[in-house]
Tab-separated table of C-alpha atoms in Angstrom:
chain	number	residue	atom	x	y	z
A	1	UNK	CA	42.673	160.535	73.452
A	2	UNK	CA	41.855	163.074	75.781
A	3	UNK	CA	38.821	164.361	77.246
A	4	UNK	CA	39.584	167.522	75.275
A	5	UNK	CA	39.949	165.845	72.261
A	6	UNK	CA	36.291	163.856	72.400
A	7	UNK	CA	34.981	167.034	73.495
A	8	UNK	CA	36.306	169.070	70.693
A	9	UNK	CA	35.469	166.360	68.163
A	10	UNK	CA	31.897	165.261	69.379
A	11	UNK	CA	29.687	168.479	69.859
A	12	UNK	CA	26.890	166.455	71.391
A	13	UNK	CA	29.288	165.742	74.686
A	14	UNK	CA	28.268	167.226	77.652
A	15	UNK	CA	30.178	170.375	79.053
A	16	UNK	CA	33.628	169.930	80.535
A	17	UNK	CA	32.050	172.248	82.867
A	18	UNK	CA	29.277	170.903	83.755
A	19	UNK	CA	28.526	168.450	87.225
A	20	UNK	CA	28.627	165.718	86.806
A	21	UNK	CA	25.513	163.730	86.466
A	22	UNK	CA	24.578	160.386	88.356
A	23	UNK	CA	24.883	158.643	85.037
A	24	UNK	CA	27.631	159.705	83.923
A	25	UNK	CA	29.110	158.632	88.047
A	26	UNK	CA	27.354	155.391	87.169
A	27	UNK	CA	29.353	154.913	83.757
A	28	UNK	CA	33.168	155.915	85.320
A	29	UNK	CA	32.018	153.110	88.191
A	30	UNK	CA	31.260	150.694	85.620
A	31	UNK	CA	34.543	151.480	83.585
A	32	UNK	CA	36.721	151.511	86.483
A	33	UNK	CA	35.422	147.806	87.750
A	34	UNK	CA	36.059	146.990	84.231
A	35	UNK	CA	39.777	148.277	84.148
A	36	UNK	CA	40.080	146.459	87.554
A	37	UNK	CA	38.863	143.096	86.273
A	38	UNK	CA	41.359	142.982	83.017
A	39	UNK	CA	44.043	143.814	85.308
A	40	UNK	CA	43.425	141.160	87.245
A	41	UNK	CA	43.146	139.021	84.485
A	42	UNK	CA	39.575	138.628	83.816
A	43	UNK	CA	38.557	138.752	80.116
A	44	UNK	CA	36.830	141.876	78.443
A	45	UNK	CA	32.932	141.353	77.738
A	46	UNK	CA	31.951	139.981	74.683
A	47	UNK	CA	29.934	142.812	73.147
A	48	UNK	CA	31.480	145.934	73.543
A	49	UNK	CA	31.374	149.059	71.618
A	50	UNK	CA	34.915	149.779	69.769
A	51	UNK	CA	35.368	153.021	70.959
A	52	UNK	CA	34.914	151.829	74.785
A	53	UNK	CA	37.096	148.830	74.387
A	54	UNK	CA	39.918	151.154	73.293
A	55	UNK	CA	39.442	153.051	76.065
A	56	UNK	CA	39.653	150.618	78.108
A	57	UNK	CA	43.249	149.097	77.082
A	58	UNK	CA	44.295	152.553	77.193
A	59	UNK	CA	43.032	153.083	80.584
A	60	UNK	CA	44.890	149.432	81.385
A	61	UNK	CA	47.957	150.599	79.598
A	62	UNK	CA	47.949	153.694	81.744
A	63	UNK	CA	47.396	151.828	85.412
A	64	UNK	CA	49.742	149.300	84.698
A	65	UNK	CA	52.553	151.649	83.680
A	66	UNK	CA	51.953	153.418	86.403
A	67	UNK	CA	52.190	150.945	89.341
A	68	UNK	CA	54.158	147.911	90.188
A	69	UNK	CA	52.496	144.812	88.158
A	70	UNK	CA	52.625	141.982	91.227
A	71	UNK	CA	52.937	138.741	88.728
A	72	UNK	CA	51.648	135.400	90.468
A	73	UNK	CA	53.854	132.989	91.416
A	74	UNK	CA	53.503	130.375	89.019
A	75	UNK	CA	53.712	132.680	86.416
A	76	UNK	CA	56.769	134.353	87.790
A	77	UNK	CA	58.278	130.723	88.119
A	78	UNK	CA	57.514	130.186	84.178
A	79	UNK	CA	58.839	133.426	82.985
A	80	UNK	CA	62.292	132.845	84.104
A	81	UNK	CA	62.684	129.484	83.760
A	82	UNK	CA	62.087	130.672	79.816
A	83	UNK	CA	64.553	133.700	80.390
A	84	UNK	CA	67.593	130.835	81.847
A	85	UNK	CA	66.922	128.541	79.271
A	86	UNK	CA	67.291	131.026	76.189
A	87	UNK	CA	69.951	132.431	77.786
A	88	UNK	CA	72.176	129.311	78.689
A	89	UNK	CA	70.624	127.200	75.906
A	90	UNK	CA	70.285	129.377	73.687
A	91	UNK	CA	66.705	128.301	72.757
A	92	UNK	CA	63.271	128.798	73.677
A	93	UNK	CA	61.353	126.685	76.180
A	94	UNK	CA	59.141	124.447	74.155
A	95	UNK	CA	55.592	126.496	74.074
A	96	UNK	CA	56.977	129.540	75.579
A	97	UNK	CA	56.303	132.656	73.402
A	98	UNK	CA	59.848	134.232	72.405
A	99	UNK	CA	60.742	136.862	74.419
A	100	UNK	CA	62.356	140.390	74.047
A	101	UNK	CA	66.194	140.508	74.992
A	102	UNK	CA	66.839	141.424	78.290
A	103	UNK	CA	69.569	143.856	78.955
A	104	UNK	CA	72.731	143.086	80.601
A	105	UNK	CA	73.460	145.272	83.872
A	106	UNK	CA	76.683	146.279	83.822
A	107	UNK	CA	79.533	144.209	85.639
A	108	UNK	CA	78.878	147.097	88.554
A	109	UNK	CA	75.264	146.316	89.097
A	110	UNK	CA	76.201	142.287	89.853
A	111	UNK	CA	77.189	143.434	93.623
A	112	UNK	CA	73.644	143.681	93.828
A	113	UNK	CA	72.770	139.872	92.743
A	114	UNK	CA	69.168	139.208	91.897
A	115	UNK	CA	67.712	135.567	92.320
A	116	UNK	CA	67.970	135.512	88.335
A	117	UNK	CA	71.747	135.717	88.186
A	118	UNK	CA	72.394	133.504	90.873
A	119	UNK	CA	70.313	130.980	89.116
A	120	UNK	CA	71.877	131.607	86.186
A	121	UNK	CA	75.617	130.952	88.059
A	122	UNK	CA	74.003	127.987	89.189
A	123	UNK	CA	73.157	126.414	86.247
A	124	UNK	CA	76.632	127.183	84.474
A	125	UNK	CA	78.233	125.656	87.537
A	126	UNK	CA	76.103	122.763	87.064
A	127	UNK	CA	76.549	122.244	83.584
A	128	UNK	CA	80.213	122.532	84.029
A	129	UNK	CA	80.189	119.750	87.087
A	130	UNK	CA	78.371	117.436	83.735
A	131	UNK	CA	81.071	118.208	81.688
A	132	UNK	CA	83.849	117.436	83.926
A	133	UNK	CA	83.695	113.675	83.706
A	134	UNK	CA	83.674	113.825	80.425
A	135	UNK	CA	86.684	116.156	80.323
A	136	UNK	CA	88.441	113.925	82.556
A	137	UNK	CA	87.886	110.686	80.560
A	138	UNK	CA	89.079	112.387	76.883
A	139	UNK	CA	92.290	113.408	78.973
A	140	UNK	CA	92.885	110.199	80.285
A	141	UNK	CA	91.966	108.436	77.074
A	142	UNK	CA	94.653	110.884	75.054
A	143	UNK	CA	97.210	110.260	77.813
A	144	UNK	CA	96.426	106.044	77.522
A	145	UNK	CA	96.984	106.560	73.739
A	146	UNK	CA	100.245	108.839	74.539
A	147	UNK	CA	101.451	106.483	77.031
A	148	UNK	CA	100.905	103.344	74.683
A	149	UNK	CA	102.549	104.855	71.437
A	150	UNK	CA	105.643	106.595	73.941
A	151	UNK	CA	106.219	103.633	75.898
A	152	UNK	CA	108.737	105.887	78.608
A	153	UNK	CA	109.734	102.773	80.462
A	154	UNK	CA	111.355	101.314	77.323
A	155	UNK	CA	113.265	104.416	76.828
A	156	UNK	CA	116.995	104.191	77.689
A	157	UNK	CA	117.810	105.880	80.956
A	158	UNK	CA	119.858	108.721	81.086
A	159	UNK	CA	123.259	107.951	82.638
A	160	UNK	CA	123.687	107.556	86.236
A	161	UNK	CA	119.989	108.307	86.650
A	162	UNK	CA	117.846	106.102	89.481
A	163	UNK	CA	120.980	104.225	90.153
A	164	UNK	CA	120.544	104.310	93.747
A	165	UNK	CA	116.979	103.008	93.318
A	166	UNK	CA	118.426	100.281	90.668
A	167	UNK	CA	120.522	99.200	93.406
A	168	UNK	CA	117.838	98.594	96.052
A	169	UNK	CA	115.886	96.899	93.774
A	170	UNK	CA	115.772	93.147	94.710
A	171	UNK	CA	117.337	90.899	92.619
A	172	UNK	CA	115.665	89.317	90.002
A	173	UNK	CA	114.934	85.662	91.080
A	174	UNK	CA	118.180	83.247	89.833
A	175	UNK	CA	118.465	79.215	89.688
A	176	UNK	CA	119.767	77.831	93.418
A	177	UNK	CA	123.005	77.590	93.728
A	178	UNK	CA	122.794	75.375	96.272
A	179	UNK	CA	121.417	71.982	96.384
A	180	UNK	CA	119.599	72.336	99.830
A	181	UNK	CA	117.409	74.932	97.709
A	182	UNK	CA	115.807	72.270	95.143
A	183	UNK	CA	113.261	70.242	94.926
A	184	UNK	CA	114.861	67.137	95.216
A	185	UNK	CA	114.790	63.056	96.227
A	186	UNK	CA	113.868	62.558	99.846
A	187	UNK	CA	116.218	59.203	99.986
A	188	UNK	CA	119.143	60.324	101.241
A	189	UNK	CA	117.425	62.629	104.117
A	190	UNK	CA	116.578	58.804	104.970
A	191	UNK	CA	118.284	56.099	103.757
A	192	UNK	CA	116.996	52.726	104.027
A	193	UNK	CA	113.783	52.093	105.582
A	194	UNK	CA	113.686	49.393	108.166
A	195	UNK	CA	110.667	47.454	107.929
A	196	UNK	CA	109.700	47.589	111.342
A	197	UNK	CA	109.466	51.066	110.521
A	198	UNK	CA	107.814	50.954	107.091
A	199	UNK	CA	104.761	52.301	108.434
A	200	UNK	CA	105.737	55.410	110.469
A	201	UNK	CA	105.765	58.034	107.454
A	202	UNK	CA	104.434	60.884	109.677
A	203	UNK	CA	108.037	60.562	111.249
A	204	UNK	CA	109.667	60.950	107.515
A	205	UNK	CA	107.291	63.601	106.816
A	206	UNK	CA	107.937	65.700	109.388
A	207	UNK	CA	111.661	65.195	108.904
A	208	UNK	CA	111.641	66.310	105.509
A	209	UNK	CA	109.271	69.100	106.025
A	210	UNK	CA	111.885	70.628	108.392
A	211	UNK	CA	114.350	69.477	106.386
A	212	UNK	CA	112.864	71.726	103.163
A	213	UNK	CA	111.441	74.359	104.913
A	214	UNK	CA	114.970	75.881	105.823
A	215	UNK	CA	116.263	75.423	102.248
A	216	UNK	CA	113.155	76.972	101.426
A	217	UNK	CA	113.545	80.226	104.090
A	218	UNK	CA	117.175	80.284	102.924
A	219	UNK	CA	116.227	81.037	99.559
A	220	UNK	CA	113.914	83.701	100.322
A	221	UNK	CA	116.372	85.588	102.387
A	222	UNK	CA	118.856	85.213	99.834
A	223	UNK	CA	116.558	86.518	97.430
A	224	UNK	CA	115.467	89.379	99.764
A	225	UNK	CA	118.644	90.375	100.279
A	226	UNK	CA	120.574	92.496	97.574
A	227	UNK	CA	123.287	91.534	95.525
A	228	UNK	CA	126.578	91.409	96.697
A	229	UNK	CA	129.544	93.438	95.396
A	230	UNK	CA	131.888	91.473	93.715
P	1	UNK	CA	72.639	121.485	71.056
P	2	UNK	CA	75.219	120.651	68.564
P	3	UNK	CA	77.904	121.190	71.531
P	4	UNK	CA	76.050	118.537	73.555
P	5	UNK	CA	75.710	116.250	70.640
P	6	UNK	CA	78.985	116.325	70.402
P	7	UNK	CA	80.651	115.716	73.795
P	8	UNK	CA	77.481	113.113	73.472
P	9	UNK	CA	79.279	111.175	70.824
P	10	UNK	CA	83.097	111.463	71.770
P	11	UNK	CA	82.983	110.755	75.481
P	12	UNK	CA	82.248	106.995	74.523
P	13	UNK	CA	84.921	107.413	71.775
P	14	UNK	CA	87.424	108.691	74.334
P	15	UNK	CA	86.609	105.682	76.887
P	16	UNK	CA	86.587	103.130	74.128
P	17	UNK	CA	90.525	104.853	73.002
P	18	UNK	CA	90.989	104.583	76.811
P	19	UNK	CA	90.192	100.788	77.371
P	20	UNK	CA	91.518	99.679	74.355
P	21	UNK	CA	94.822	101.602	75.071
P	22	UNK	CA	94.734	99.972	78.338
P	23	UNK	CA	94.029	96.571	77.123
P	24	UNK	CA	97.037	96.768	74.447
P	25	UNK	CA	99.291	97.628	77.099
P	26	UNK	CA	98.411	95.137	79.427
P	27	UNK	CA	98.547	92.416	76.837
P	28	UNK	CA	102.201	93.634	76.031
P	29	UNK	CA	103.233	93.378	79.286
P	30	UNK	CA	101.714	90.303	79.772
P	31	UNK	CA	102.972	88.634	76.855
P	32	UNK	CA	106.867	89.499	78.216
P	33	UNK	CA	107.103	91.039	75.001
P	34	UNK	CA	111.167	90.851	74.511
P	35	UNK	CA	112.875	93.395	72.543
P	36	UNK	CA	115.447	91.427	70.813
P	37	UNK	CA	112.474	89.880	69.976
P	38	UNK	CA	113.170	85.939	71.064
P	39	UNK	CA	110.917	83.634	69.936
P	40	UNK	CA	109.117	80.715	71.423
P	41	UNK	CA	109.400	82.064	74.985
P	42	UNK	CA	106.967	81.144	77.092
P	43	UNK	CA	104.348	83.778	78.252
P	44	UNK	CA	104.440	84.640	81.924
P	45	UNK	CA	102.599	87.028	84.096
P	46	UNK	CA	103.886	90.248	84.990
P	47	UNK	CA	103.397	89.441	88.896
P	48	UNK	CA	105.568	85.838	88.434
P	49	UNK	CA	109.132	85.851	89.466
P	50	UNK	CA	111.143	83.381	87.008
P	51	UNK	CA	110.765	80.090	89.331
P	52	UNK	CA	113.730	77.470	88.567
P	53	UNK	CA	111.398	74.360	88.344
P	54	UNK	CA	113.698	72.807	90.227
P	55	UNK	CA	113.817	75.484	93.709
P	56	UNK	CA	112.071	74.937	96.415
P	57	UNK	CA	108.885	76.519	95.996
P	58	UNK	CA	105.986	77.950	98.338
P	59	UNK	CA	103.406	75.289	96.010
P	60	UNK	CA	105.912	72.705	97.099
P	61	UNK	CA	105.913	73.499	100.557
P	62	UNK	CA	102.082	74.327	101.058
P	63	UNK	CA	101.541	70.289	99.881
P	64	UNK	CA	103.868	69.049	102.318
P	65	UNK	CA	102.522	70.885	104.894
P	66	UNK	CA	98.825	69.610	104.031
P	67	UNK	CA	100.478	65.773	104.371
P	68	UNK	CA	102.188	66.630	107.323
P	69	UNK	CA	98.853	67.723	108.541
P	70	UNK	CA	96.718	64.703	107.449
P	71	UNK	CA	99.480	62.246	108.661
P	72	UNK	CA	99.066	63.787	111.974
P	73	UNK	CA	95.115	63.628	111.853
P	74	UNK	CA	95.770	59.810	111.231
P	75	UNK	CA	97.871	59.987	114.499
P	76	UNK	CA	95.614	61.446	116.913
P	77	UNK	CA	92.686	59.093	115.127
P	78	UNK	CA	94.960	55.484	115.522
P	79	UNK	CA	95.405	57.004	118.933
P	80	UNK	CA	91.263	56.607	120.165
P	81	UNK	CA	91.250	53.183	117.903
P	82	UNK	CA	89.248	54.843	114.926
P	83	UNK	CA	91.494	52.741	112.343
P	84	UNK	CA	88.825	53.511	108.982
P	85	UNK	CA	88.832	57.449	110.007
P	86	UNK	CA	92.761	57.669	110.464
P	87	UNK	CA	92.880	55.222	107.018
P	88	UNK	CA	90.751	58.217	105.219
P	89	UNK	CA	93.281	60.652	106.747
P	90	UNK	CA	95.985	58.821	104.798
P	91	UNK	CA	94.089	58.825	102.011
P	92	UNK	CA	93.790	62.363	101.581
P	93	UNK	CA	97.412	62.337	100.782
P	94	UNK	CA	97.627	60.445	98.026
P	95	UNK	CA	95.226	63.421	96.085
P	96	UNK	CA	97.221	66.331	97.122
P	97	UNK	CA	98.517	68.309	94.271
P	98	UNK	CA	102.310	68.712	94.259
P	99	UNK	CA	104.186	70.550	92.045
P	100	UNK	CA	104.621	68.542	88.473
P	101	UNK	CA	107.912	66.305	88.599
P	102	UNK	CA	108.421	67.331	92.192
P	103	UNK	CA	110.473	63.995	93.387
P	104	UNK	CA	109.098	64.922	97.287
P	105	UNK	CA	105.535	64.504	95.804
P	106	UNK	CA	106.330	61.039	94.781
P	107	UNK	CA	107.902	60.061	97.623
P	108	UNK	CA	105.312	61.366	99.897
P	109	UNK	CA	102.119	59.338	98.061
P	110	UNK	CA	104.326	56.073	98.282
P	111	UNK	CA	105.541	56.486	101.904
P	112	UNK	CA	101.685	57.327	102.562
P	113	UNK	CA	100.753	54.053	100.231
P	114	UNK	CA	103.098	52.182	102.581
P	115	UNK	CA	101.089	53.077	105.402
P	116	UNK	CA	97.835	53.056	104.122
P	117	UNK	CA	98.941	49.404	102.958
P	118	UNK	CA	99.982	48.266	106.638
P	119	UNK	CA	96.699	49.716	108.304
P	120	UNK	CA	94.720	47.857	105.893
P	121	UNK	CA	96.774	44.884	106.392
P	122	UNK	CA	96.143	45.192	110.256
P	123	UNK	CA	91.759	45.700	109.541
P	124	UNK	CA	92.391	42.125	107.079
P	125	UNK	CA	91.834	44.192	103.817
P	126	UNK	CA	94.301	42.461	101.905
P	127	UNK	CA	93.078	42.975	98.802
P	128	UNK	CA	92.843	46.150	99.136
P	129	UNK	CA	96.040	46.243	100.703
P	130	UNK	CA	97.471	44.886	97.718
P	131	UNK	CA	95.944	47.291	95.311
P	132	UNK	CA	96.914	50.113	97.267
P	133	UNK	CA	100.514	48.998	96.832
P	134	UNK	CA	101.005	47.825	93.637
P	135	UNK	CA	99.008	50.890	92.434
P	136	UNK	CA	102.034	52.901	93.850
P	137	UNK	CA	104.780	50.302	92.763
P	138	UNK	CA	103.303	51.133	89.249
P	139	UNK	CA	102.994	54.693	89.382
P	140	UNK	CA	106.811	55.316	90.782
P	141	UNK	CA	109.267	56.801	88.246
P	142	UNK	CA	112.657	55.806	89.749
P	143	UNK	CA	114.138	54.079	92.079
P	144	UNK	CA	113.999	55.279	95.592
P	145	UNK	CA	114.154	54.311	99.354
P	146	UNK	CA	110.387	54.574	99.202
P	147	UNK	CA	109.445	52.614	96.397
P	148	UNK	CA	111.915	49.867	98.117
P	149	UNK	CA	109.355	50.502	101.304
P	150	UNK	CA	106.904	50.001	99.138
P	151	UNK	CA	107.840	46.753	97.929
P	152	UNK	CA	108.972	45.689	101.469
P	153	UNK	CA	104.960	46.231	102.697
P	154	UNK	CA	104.091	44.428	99.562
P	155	UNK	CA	106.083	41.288	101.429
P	156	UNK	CA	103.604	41.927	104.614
P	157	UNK	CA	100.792	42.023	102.693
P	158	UNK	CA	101.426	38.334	101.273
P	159	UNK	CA	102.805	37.333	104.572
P	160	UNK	CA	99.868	38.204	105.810
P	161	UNK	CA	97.966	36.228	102.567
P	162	UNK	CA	99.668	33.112	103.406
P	163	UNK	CA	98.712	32.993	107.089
P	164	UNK	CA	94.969	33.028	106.510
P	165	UNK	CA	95.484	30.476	103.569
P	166	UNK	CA	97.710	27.964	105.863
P	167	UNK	CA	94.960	26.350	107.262
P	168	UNK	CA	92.706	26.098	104.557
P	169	UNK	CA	94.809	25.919	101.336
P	170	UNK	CA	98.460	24.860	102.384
P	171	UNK	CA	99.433	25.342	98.868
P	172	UNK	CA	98.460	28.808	98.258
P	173	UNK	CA	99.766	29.908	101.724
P	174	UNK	CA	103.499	28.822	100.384
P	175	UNK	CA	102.826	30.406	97.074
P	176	UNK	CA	101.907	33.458	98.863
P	177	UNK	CA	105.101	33.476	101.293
P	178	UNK	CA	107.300	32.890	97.779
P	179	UNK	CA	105.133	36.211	96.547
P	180	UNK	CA	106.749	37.821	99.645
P	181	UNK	CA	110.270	36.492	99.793
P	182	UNK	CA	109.888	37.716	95.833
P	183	UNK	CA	108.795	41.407	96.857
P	184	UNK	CA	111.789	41.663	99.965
P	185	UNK	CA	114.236	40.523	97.368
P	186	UNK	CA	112.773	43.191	94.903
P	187	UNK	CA	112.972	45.843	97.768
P	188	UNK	CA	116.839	44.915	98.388
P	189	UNK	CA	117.521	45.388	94.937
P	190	UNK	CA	116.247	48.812	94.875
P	191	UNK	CA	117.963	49.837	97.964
P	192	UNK	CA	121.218	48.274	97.824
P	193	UNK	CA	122.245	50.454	94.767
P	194	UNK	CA	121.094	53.323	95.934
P	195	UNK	CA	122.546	52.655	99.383
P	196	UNK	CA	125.938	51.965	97.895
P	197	UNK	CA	125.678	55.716	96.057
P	198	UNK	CA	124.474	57.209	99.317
P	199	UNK	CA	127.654	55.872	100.807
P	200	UNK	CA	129.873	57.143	98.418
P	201	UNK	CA	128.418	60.758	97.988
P	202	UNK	CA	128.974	60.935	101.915
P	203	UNK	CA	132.461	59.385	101.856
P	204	UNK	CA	133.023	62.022	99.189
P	205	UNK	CA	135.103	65.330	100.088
């Protein structure tokens, strides 16, 4: 909708010629703080005549294509916040109007790594990080249920295998051989008990303390120590 | 959100598979579970050697060492004249837990009975005295050295009986030294068998 085209299609329009007159100055002033207003984000006028308010989202059409847009920053915020989550989630943001695809640069333009995309890695990574303990604990579970149903310590050994570490193995614990190695009557570390010395049983106790305490090291370095070739 | 719904539901799964696999294997080890499949056999833990009941064990000696310890508390109390504290001392002994059957446990609470009984004799608590030692006398399981000890400070005791009576009650003091003569001759009979087998296992080759 040019000027051309109004002019050619209205006769009663002024000459494209002619100067321009103080109220016609008057009405481009009032249209351009108009235009300014809505792109700023202030709301058209209530009463407005249809052929002016097309011309005036034209006119915003036409400035915005053809300078940056600077979006605020809680706006900016929102907008891809909604981009990440239909993109890793694969659905909207509650209350967030669905938005058109955005294109995927090509592998060459990632050297040049946008806040978006590094966002983007960041939120994978951190979704994977939630996953892993999960991962971990279905692995171990599997292996628990492997290990139970497998039972590889019951398995027979192959031959000559972990002899050397069979052999260094301590002995499994045997019955005393000896009699100095038991639990047994203190009488005979004794004998008869005079009676003048009925009494003095921290003597006798300290006797037979000894007296058991070296069958009882004996036995632990006999045990300790590994089996004996025949 | 199906994806997440779903690792939501089987990670619980997976631990529950994981615990209970653990717990199955722990109660099969536990359990000694033997392959040839021998009944009756006792359970035991993984972490327990097979202890002979009858070795020498660390139980065994941790409860001699504890009597050897409160015998020597006695000591050092007798020593500075506190007769009731070193009595208490002695009486720790007879509640120490020794190994069940151990025949050092029962020698230990008589011989410490037999003291107990001759520091109560010297503070004049006869009665008590008495109680202490018969309580032992009763409680012994064979014949031994000690219980013959025993029997031997059951003698003091009435000894000791008949000299407060023999002013008083002339009567009762003899009954009480025939109580005594009784309790020496019960003490040689215990001993002198098991003397006589003492000699012969040392005369043996």
């Amino acid at each position: 909708m040019s000027r051309d085209d109004e002019h050619d299609g209205r006769p009663d329009q002024p000459d494209e010629d002619a100067p321009v007159t103080p109220a016609e100055r008057a009405r481009a002033e009032a249209f351009g703080r108009l235009v300014d207003g809505l792109l700023a984000g202030e709301p058209l006028p209530p009463a407005m005549d249809s052929d002016a308010r097309a011309l005036i989202e034209t006119a915003t059409v036409v400035v915005a294509s053809s300078r940056p847009m600077e979006l605020g920053e809680e706006r900016t915020r929102r907008l891809v916040d909604s981009a990440l989550e239909a993109a890793v989630l694969g659905r909207p943001r509650a209350g967030a109007r669905p938005l058109t695809p955005v294109p995927v640069p090509e592998r060459e333009e990632f050297s040049e790594r946008s806040a978006t995309d590094l966002r983007v890695r960041r939120r994978r990574r951190d979704r994977a990080a939630r996953a892993l303990p999960w991962v971990v604990a279905s692995v171990a579970a599997v292996a628990a249920v492997v290990l139970f149903i497998v039972r590889p310590n019951e398995q027979p050994s192959e031959p000559g295998a972990d002899e050397a570490e069979i052999a260094s193995a301590p002995p499994a614990a045997e019955a005393p051989t000896e009699p100095v190695h038991t639990s047994r009557p203190a009488d005979p570390l004794f004998g008869p008990i005079p009676r003048g010395e009925a009494g003095r049983a921290r003597e006798r106790i300290d006797l037979l303390f000894a007296d058991r305490m070296a069958g009882y090291r004996d036995l632990q370095f006999r045990r300790a120590l590994p089996e004996e070739e025949p | 959100m199906s994806r997440r719904l779903l690792i939501a539901l089987s990670a619980p799964l997976c631990l529950g598979l994981l615990g209970l696999a653990i717990t199955a294997c722990g109660t099969r080890e536990d359990a000694g579970e033997d392959p040839a499949g021998a009944p009756d056999k006792p359970e035991r833990r993984v972490t327990e050697l097979t202890e002979p009941r009858e070795a020498l064990s660390q139980e065994l000696m941790l409860a001699l060492a504890l009597a050897q310890n409160h015998h020597h508390k006695a000591d050092v109390y007798l020593a500075d004249a506190r007769v009731e504290e070193a009595m208490a001392e002695v009486r720790q002994i007879l509640h120490i837990r020794f190994p069940e059957g151990s025949p050092e446990g029962e020698d230990v609470k008589l011989d410490a009975r037999a003291r107990l009984g001759k520091l109560l004799v010297t503070q004049g608590e006869l009665d008590e005295a008495m109680a202490v030692v018969d309580a032992g006398i009763s409680s012994a399981s064979r014949p031994s050295f000690f219980l013959g000890n025993l029997h031997t400070v059951r003698g003091e005791v009435w000894e000791a009986r008949a000299a407060t009576l023999e002013e008083e009650d002339p009567d009762a003091a003899r009954q009480a030294r025939r109580e005594a003569l009784l309790s020496y001759e019960r003490a040689i009979e215990i001993e002198k068998p098991l003397q006589e087998e003492l000699m012969r296992r040392r005369k043996a080759p």
